mmCIF file of C-alpha atoms in Angstrom:
data_model
loop_
_atom_site.group_PDB
_atom_site.id
_atom_site.type_symbol
_atom_site.label_atom_id
_atom_site.label_comp_id
_atom_site.label_asym_id
_atom_site.label_seq_id
_atom_site.Cartn_x
_atom_site.Cartn_y
_atom_site.Cartn_z
ATOM 1 C CA UNK A 1 -113.658 -40.414 69.801
ATOM 2 C CA UNK A 2 -117.029 -41.087 71.891
ATOM 3 C CA UNK A 3 -117.648 -38.274 74.944
ATOM 4 C CA UNK A 4 -118.180 -39.627 78.315
ATOM 5 C CA UNK A 5 -121.899 -40.245 79.650
ATOM 6 C CA UNK A 6 -122.548 -37.561 82.585
ATOM 7 C CA UNK A 7 -125.587 -39.132 85.064
ATOM 8 C CA UNK A 8 -128.414 -36.962 86.570
ATOM 9 C CA UNK A 9 -128.216 -36.907 90.488
ATOM 10 C CA UNK A 10 -130.383 -37.257 93.398
ATOM 11 C CA UNK A 11 -130.205 -35.223 96.493
ATOM 12 C CA UNK A 12 -131.504 -38.062 99.164
ATOM 13 C CA UNK A 13 -131.290 -35.430 101.861
ATOM 14 C CA UNK A 14 -130.241 -31.650 102.861
ATOM 15 C CA UNK A 15 -132.415 -29.816 100.144
ATOM 16 C CA UNK A 16 -133.015 -26.670 101.361
ATOM 17 C CA UNK A 17 -131.084 -27.414 104.716
ATOM 18 C CA UNK A 18 -127.767 -27.055 102.834
ATOM 19 C CA UNK A 19 -128.282 -23.476 102.415
ATOM 20 C CA UNK A 20 -128.060 -23.463 106.172
ATOM 21 C CA UNK A 21 -125.332 -25.769 107.175
ATOM 22 C CA UNK A 22 -126.842 -28.780 107.724
ATOM 23 C CA UNK A 23 -125.277 -32.249 106.046
ATOM 24 C CA UNK A 24 -126.401 -33.332 102.423
ATOM 25 C CA UNK A 25 -126.235 -36.645 100.950
ATOM 26 C CA UNK A 26 -126.216 -36.553 97.100
ATOM 27 C CA UNK A 27 -126.229 -39.277 94.563
ATOM 28 C CA UNK A 28 -125.317 -40.150 91.055
ATOM 29 C CA UNK A 29 -128.559 -41.703 88.859
ATOM 30 C CA UNK A 30 -127.558 -43.176 85.769
ATOM 31 C CA UNK A 31 -131.442 -43.866 84.496
ATOM 32 C CA UNK A 32 -130.963 -40.414 83.269
ATOM 33 C CA UNK A 33 -127.488 -39.155 81.307
ATOM 34 C CA UNK A 34 -126.581 -36.959 78.741
ATOM 35 C CA UNK A 35 -123.355 -36.596 76.518
ATOM 36 C CA UNK A 36 -121.659 -34.112 73.723
ATOM 37 C CA UNK A 37 -122.337 -34.570 70.218
ATOM 38 C CA UNK A 38 -121.966 -33.358 67.009
ATOM 39 C CA UNK A 39 -125.162 -33.227 65.188
ATOM 40 C CA UNK A 40 -125.608 -35.182 61.883
ATOM 41 C CA UNK A 41 -129.219 -34.355 61.512
ATOM 42 C CA UNK A 42 -131.441 -31.177 61.300
ATOM 43 C CA UNK A 43 -133.239 -32.158 64.118
ATOM 44 C CA UNK A 44 -135.479 -29.545 66.296
ATOM 45 C CA UNK A 45 -134.129 -30.838 69.641
ATOM 46 C CA UNK A 46 -130.378 -30.497 68.352
ATOM 47 C CA UNK A 47 -130.560 -27.104 66.561
ATOM 48 C CA UNK A 48 -132.399 -25.859 69.975
ATOM 49 C CA UNK A 49 -129.696 -27.255 72.295
ATOM 50 C CA UNK A 50 -126.612 -26.027 69.570
ATOM 51 C CA UNK A 51 -128.325 -22.369 70.132
ATOM 52 C CA UNK A 52 -127.997 -22.724 73.569
ATOM 53 C CA UNK A 53 -124.498 -23.650 73.701
ATOM 54 C CA UNK A 54 -124.100 -20.799 71.970
ATOM 55 C CA UNK A 55 -125.346 -18.426 74.412
ATOM 56 C CA UNK A 56 -124.014 -20.297 77.213
ATOM 57 C CA UNK A 57 -120.273 -19.912 75.582
ATOM 58 C CA UNK A 58 -120.857 -16.107 75.321
ATOM 59 C CA UNK A 59 -121.467 -16.135 79.193
ATOM 60 C CA UNK A 60 -118.346 -18.689 79.744
ATOM 61 C CA UNK A 61 -116.131 -15.934 77.632
ATOM 62 C CA UNK A 62 -116.761 -13.397 80.170
ATOM 63 C CA UNK A 63 -116.013 -15.885 83.340
ATOM 64 C CA UNK A 64 -112.646 -15.422 84.697
ATOM 65 C CA UNK A 65 -111.610 -18.782 86.109
ATOM 66 C CA UNK A 66 -108.301 -19.395 88.131
ATOM 67 C CA UNK A 67 -105.400 -20.725 85.807
ATOM 68 C CA UNK A 68 -105.709 -24.528 86.595
ATOM 69 C CA UNK A 69 -109.868 -24.504 85.828
ATOM 70 C CA UNK A 70 -109.960 -22.001 82.914
ATOM 71 C CA UNK A 71 -111.438 -23.232 79.602
ATOM 72 C CA UNK A 72 -110.988 -23.251 76.184
ATOM 73 C CA UNK A 73 -114.332 -21.258 74.840
ATOM 74 C CA UNK A 74 -112.503 -20.711 71.464
ATOM 75 C CA UNK A 75 -112.349 -24.228 70.901
ATOM 76 C CA UNK A 76 -116.149 -24.855 72.167
ATOM 77 C CA UNK A 77 -117.421 -22.325 70.466
ATOM 78 C CA UNK A 78 -115.384 -23.888 67.054
ATOM 79 C CA UNK A 79 -117.296 -26.972 67.999
ATOM 80 C CA UNK A 80 -120.389 -24.955 68.539
ATOM 81 C CA UNK A 81 -120.376 -24.109 65.276
ATOM 82 C CA UNK A 82 -119.593 -27.208 63.996
ATOM 83 C CA UNK A 83 -122.914 -28.305 65.067
ATOM 84 C CA UNK A 84 -122.257 -29.394 68.876
ATOM 85 C CA UNK A 85 -125.117 -30.178 71.104
ATOM 86 C CA UNK A 86 -125.844 -32.008 74.222
ATOM 87 C CA UNK A 87 -127.488 -35.080 73.549
ATOM 88 C CA UNK A 88 -129.657 -35.695 76.872
ATOM 89 C CA UNK A 89 -132.519 -37.828 78.581
ATOM 90 C CA UNK A 90 -132.349 -35.857 81.746
ATOM 91 C CA UNK A 91 -135.908 -34.055 82.334
ATOM 92 C CA UNK A 92 -135.417 -30.545 83.130
ATOM 93 C CA UNK A 93 -137.488 -28.727 85.938
ATOM 94 C CA UNK A 94 -137.187 -32.448 87.795
ATOM 95 C CA UNK A 95 -134.899 -31.959 90.578
ATOM 96 C CA UNK A 96 -132.478 -34.502 89.099
ATOM 97 C CA UNK A 97 -129.297 -31.917 87.568
ATOM 98 C CA UNK A 98 -130.063 -31.303 83.611
ATOM 99 C CA UNK A 99 -127.670 -28.195 84.021
ATOM 100 C CA UNK A 100 -125.557 -30.061 86.324
ATOM 101 C CA UNK A 101 -124.778 -33.033 83.647
ATOM 102 C CA UNK A 102 -124.257 -30.330 80.979
ATOM 103 C CA UNK A 103 -122.051 -28.228 83.009
ATOM 104 C CA UNK A 104 -119.979 -31.330 84.145
ATOM 105 C CA UNK A 105 -119.633 -32.561 80.288
ATOM 106 C CA UNK A 106 -118.539 -28.796 79.102
ATOM 107 C CA UNK A 107 -115.689 -28.559 82.028
ATOM 108 C CA UNK A 108 -114.363 -32.238 81.185
ATOM 109 C CA UNK A 109 -114.220 -31.807 77.714
ATOM 110 C CA UNK A 110 -112.943 -27.995 77.486
ATOM 111 C CA UNK A 111 -110.718 -27.266 80.814
ATOM 112 C CA UNK A 112 -107.200 -26.395 80.017
ATOM 113 C CA UNK A 113 -106.077 -28.473 82.738
ATOM 114 C CA UNK A 114 -107.121 -32.228 82.574
ATOM 115 C CA UNK A 115 -108.495 -33.559 86.284
ATOM 116 C CA UNK A 116 -109.286 -37.261 87.042
ATOM 117 C CA UNK A 117 -112.225 -37.435 89.184
ATOM 118 C CA UNK A 118 -110.603 -40.851 90.986
ATOM 119 C CA UNK A 119 -107.779 -38.778 92.356
ATOM 120 C CA UNK A 120 -109.523 -35.346 93.344
ATOM 121 C CA UNK A 121 -108.575 -34.746 97.310
ATOM 122 C CA UNK A 122 -110.849 -33.507 99.266
ATOM 123 C CA UNK A 123 -109.268 -29.393 99.105
ATOM 124 C CA UNK A 124 -110.077 -30.169 95.057
ATOM 125 C CA UNK A 125 -113.384 -30.926 95.915
ATOM 126 C CA UNK A 126 -114.376 -27.839 97.334
ATOM 127 C CA UNK A 127 -112.336 -25.510 94.391
ATOM 128 C CA UNK A 128 -114.119 -27.861 91.708
ATOM 129 C CA UNK A 129 -117.090 -26.740 93.421
ATOM 130 C CA UNK A 130 -116.983 -23.384 93.628
ATOM 131 C CA UNK A 131 -115.865 -23.526 89.877
ATOM 132 C CA UNK A 132 -119.137 -25.092 88.988
ATOM 133 C CA UNK A 133 -120.776 -23.220 91.093
ATOM 134 C CA UNK A 134 -119.791 -19.989 89.254
ATOM 135 C CA UNK A 135 -120.236 -21.915 85.905
ATOM 136 C CA UNK A 136 -124.189 -23.309 86.571
ATOM 137 C CA UNK A 137 -125.322 -19.528 88.017
ATOM 138 C CA UNK A 138 -126.101 -19.052 84.454
ATOM 139 C CA UNK A 139 -128.947 -21.417 84.975
ATOM 140 C CA UNK A 140 -129.873 -20.473 88.435
ATOM 141 C CA UNK A 141 -128.930 -17.282 89.151
ATOM 142 C CA UNK A 142 -127.027 -18.675 92.208
ATOM 143 C CA UNK A 143 -125.415 -22.133 92.408
ATOM 144 C CA UNK A 144 -123.879 -23.981 94.879
ATOM 145 C CA UNK A 145 -122.413 -26.283 92.124
ATOM 146 C CA UNK A 146 -123.587 -29.425 93.970
ATOM 147 C CA UNK A 147 -124.958 -30.815 90.953
ATOM 148 C CA UNK A 148 -122.278 -30.551 88.525
ATOM 149 C CA UNK A 149 -119.905 -32.064 91.224
ATOM 150 C CA UNK A 150 -121.820 -34.918 91.669
ATOM 151 C CA UNK A 151 -122.250 -35.598 88.005
ATOM 152 C CA UNK A 152 -118.824 -34.893 87.158
ATOM 153 C CA UNK A 153 -117.600 -37.213 90.046
ATOM 154 C CA UNK A 154 -120.186 -39.676 89.441
ATOM 155 C CA UNK A 155 -119.988 -40.842 92.999
ATOM 156 C CA UNK A 156 -121.880 -39.984 96.297
ATOM 157 C CA UNK A 157 -121.125 -37.085 97.789
ATOM 158 C CA UNK A 158 -121.631 -36.492 101.909
ATOM 159 C CA UNK A 159 -121.806 -32.637 102.763
ATOM 160 C CA UNK A 160 -120.640 -32.524 106.405
ATOM 161 C CA UNK A 161 -121.078 -28.419 106.129
ATOM 162 C CA UNK A 162 -120.683 -25.759 103.922
ATOM 163 C CA UNK A 163 -117.188 -25.791 103.762
ATOM 164 C CA UNK A 164 -116.535 -29.469 103.880
ATOM 165 C CA UNK A 165 -117.288 -32.391 101.236
ATOM 166 C CA UNK A 166 -115.710 -36.166 100.796
ATOM 167 C CA UNK A 167 -117.134 -39.073 98.349
ATOM 168 C CA UNK A 168 -118.109 -41.656 100.737
ATOM 169 C CA UNK A 169 -119.927 -45.332 99.869
ATOM 170 C CA UNK A 170 -123.332 -45.639 100.487
ATOM 171 C CA UNK A 171 -124.745 -49.248 101.316
ATOM 172 C CA UNK A 172 -124.864 -51.568 98.758
ATOM 173 C CA UNK A 173 -128.398 -51.986 97.536
ATOM 174 C CA UNK A 174 -129.680 -55.499 97.575
ATOM 175 C CA UNK A 175 -133.133 -57.266 96.578
ATOM 176 C CA UNK A 176 -135.713 -56.235 99.769
ATOM 177 C CA UNK A 177 -138.742 -55.283 100.624
ATOM 178 C CA UNK A 178 -137.392 -52.006 101.039
ATOM 179 C CA UNK A 179 -137.052 -49.396 98.617
ATOM 180 C CA UNK A 180 -136.326 -45.302 98.016
ATOM 181 C CA UNK A 181 -138.356 -44.250 94.737
ATOM 182 C CA UNK A 182 -139.206 -41.631 92.454
ATOM 183 C CA UNK A 183 -142.861 -40.443 91.964
ATOM 184 C CA UNK A 184 -143.310 -38.007 89.329
ATOM 185 C CA UNK A 185 -145.601 -35.014 90.473
ATOM 186 C CA UNK A 186 -146.966 -34.447 86.409
ATOM 187 C CA UNK A 187 -145.532 -30.912 86.374
ATOM 188 C CA UNK A 188 -142.286 -29.589 86.014
ATOM 189 C CA UNK A 189 -140.616 -27.472 88.766
ATOM 190 C CA UNK A 190 -138.818 -24.113 88.504
ATOM 191 C CA UNK A 191 -135.885 -23.822 91.027
ATOM 192 C CA UNK A 192 -135.693 -20.102 91.416
ATOM 193 C CA UNK A 193 -139.345 -19.363 92.275
ATOM 194 C CA UNK A 194 -138.953 -22.454 95.181
ATOM 195 C CA UNK A 195 -135.735 -20.610 96.533
ATOM 196 C CA UNK A 196 -137.237 -17.325 96.913
ATOM 197 C CA UNK A 197 -140.374 -18.480 98.592
ATOM 198 C CA UNK A 198 -137.726 -20.258 100.884
ATOM 199 C CA UNK A 199 -135.516 -17.296 101.738
ATOM 200 C CA UNK A 200 -138.820 -15.310 102.316
ATOM 201 C CA UNK A 201 -139.859 -17.688 105.021
ATOM 202 C CA UNK A 202 -136.454 -17.443 106.153
ATOM 203 C CA UNK A 203 -136.875 -13.894 107.249
ATOM 204 C CA UNK A 204 -139.222 -15.114 110.103
ATOM 205 C CA UNK A 205 -137.724 -16.218 113.179
ATOM 206 C CA UNK A 206 -140.160 -18.944 113.922
ATOM 207 C CA UNK A 207 -139.188 -20.863 110.533
ATOM 208 C CA UNK A 208 -135.222 -19.995 111.144
ATOM 209 C CA UNK A 209 -135.825 -21.885 114.664
ATOM 210 C CA UNK A 210 -137.793 -24.894 114.042
ATOM 211 C CA UNK A 211 -135.326 -25.314 110.514
ATOM 212 C CA UNK A 212 -132.045 -25.142 112.746
ATOM 213 C CA UNK A 213 -134.003 -27.111 115.548
ATOM 214 C CA UNK A 214 -135.858 -29.717 113.989
ATOM 215 C CA UNK A 215 -135.605 -29.938 110.504
ATOM 216 C CA UNK A 216 -131.492 -30.285 110.436
ATOM 217 C CA UNK A 217 -131.592 -32.542 113.371
ATOM 218 C CA UNK A 218 -133.736 -35.209 111.405
ATOM 219 C CA UNK A 219 -132.403 -34.509 108.175
ATOM 220 C CA UNK A 220 -128.975 -35.066 109.869
ATOM 221 C CA UNK A 221 -129.793 -38.086 111.831
ATOM 222 C CA UNK A 222 -131.283 -39.670 108.403
ATOM 223 C CA UNK A 223 -128.315 -39.631 107.109
ATOM 224 C CA UNK A 224 -126.080 -40.639 109.446
ATOM 225 C CA UNK A 225 -128.078 -44.452 110.056
ATOM 226 C CA UNK A 226 -128.795 -44.546 106.055
ATOM 227 C CA UNK A 227 -125.217 -44.963 105.838
ATOM 228 C CA UNK A 228 -124.889 -47.386 109.018
ATOM 229 C CA UNK A 229 -128.061 -49.403 107.129
ATOM 230 C CA UNK A 230 -129.597 -48.701 110.657
ATOM 231 C CA UNK A 231 -133.274 -48.994 109.530
ATOM 232 C CA UNK A 232 -135.429 -48.288 112.542
ATOM 233 C CA UNK A 233 -133.863 -45.301 113.510
ATOM 234 C CA UNK A 234 -133.419 -43.783 109.956
ATOM 235 C CA UNK A 235 -137.853 -44.621 109.457
ATOM 236 C CA UNK A 236 -138.126 -43.472 112.785
ATOM 237 C CA UNK A 237 -136.134 -39.610 111.459
ATOM 238 C CA UNK A 238 -137.614 -40.116 108.381
ATOM 239 C CA UNK A 239 -141.447 -39.394 109.897
ATOM 240 C CA UNK A 240 -140.469 -36.853 111.238
ATOM 241 C CA UNK A 241 -138.551 -35.600 108.291
ATOM 242 C CA UNK A 242 -141.790 -35.757 106.455
ATOM 243 C CA UNK A 243 -144.178 -34.609 108.462
ATOM 244 C CA UNK A 244 -141.799 -31.355 109.045
ATOM 245 C CA UNK A 245 -141.778 -30.962 105.363
ATOM 246 C CA UNK A 246 -145.663 -31.508 105.053
ATOM 247 C CA UNK A 247 -146.028 -28.750 107.713
ATOM 248 C CA UNK A 248 -143.349 -26.263 106.989
ATOM 249 C CA UNK A 249 -142.092 -26.687 103.178
ATOM 250 C CA UNK A 250 -146.273 -26.652 101.955
ATOM 251 C CA UNK A 251 -145.944 -24.405 99.026
ATOM 252 C CA UNK A 252 -142.965 -26.760 97.756
ATOM 253 C CA UNK A 253 -144.933 -29.634 97.739
ATOM 254 C CA UNK A 254 -147.119 -29.782 94.224
ATOM 255 C CA UNK A 255 -150.898 -30.007 94.730
ATOM 256 C CA UNK A 256 -151.608 -33.762 92.916
ATOM 257 C CA UNK A 257 -148.674 -34.767 96.235
ATOM 258 C CA UNK A 258 -150.790 -33.296 99.001
ATOM 259 C CA UNK A 259 -152.949 -36.021 99.936
ATOM 260 C CA UNK A 260 -150.492 -38.784 99.344
ATOM 261 C CA UNK A 261 -147.691 -37.413 101.521
ATOM 262 C CA UNK A 262 -150.567 -37.450 104.130
ATOM 263 C CA UNK A 263 -151.862 -40.646 103.379
ATOM 264 C CA UNK A 264 -147.984 -41.723 104.025
ATOM 265 C CA UNK A 265 -147.851 -40.331 107.015
ATOM 266 C CA UNK A 266 -150.929 -41.934 108.535
ATOM 267 C CA UNK A 267 -150.666 -44.952 107.654
ATOM 268 C CA UNK A 268 -146.775 -45.300 108.215
ATOM 269 C CA UNK A 269 -146.628 -47.430 104.791
ATOM 270 C CA UNK A 270 -144.442 -45.068 103.099
ATOM 271 C CA UNK A 271 -142.921 -41.817 103.679
ATOM 272 C CA UNK A 272 -142.455 -38.524 101.187
ATOM 273 C CA UNK A 273 -139.941 -35.745 100.914
ATOM 274 C CA UNK A 274 -138.812 -33.264 98.479
ATOM 275 C CA UNK A 275 -136.329 -34.256 95.555
ATOM 276 C CA UNK A 276 -134.214 -31.173 94.965
ATOM 277 C CA UNK A 277 -136.246 -27.540 95.099
ATOM 278 C CA UNK A 278 -139.257 -29.376 94.678
ATOM 279 C CA UNK A 279 -142.931 -27.258 93.157
ATOM 280 C CA UNK A 280 -142.961 -29.985 90.752
ATOM 281 C CA UNK A 281 -140.611 -33.054 88.743
ATOM 282 C CA UNK A 282 -139.997 -35.594 91.135
ATOM 283 C CA UNK A 283 -140.812 -36.474 94.870
ATOM 284 C CA UNK A 284 -138.803 -38.894 96.437
ATOM 285 C CA UNK A 285 -140.557 -42.171 98.520
ATOM 286 C CA UNK A 286 -138.720 -44.534 101.329
ATOM 287 C CA UNK A 287 -140.387 -47.697 102.064
ATOM 288 C CA UNK A 288 -140.172 -50.900 103.969
ATOM 289 C CA UNK A 289 -142.871 -52.382 102.099
ATOM 290 C CA UNK A 290 -142.688 -51.194 98.409
ATOM 291 C CA UNK A 291 -145.665 -53.704 97.088
ATOM 292 C CA UNK A 292 -147.847 -52.067 99.661
ATOM 293 C CA UNK A 293 -146.559 -48.648 98.930
ATOM 294 C CA UNK A 294 -146.835 -49.305 95.313
ATOM 295 C CA UNK A 295 -150.693 -50.329 95.511
ATOM 296 C CA UNK A 296 -151.344 -47.274 97.239
ATOM 297 C CA UNK A 297 -149.640 -44.999 95.395
ATOM 298 C CA UNK A 298 -151.948 -46.475 92.259
ATOM 299 C CA UNK A 299 -152.114 -43.937 89.337
ATOM 300 C CA UNK A 300 -148.897 -42.373 89.677
ATOM 301 C CA UNK A 301 -145.493 -43.390 87.635
ATOM 302 C CA UNK A 302 -142.829 -44.500 89.885
ATOM 303 C CA UNK A 303 -139.164 -45.327 89.333
ATOM 304 C CA UNK A 304 -137.097 -47.313 92.202
ATOM 305 C CA UNK A 305 -133.978 -46.271 92.592
ATOM 306 C CA UNK A 306 -132.861 -48.268 95.649
ATOM 307 C CA UNK A 307 -133.776 -51.626 97.118
ATOM 308 C CA UNK A 308 -133.184 -52.677 100.659
#
């Protein structure tokens, strides 16, 4: 029996802001995926993955989870000794949820109680997110559990605030001139140090004030207009959001992206924002005219994730 595939995720809106109670919109991204498999070769990748799973199993063994979320760690360890590994093409350090997909895959396969993502209530979503946060803390030190939740549900999720989240339908993509796309910064980013920078910034009153009064307002307005497919206010707020990030999230913007970020703001041809914690990996781009933006971003590797 083949194990299910778990897709990557993309935070369209809400990176960092969600820590401070902004809304967030997170979507699955099926271009990248991972699944648990038994090794039939001795490849370096498979051996390395198997070794990391052994270490992770030791961590899970000491995690005390509520009854309905308990994991069969003994069976997991037995499978690891029989060559289990995580076969994944999700790039690490790119902000698209490589550890989230792994956590979701392990929960789905080894949780004693079977949960069906289709029939999970709003309250259960909150509980599972908290469990995933504990499971993923092994990788990042502190985790909201959002990445594994998206990978597990394989549905867009709207984070309303710290307490509430719900499944949401995003407007159906269609072949138009506009696009949301990813730009490869060419370097990997590490979540931990970036979050550290953010918390350092949060110690200054000026930054806290502008985050609450400007960033969160633009971010929430973008989500609202995007879900309504109201593109004029969407791009108006997106420009403000992109400009705010250029001013205040500078340490999180990879150096290779600096000039093109500014070029987008100056020309209004496209706007950029962080994809996840930044520092490297992917950057998100939004444009009303992808052909034009693509020419201006010549030399950068790009992937379109949504057309409108």
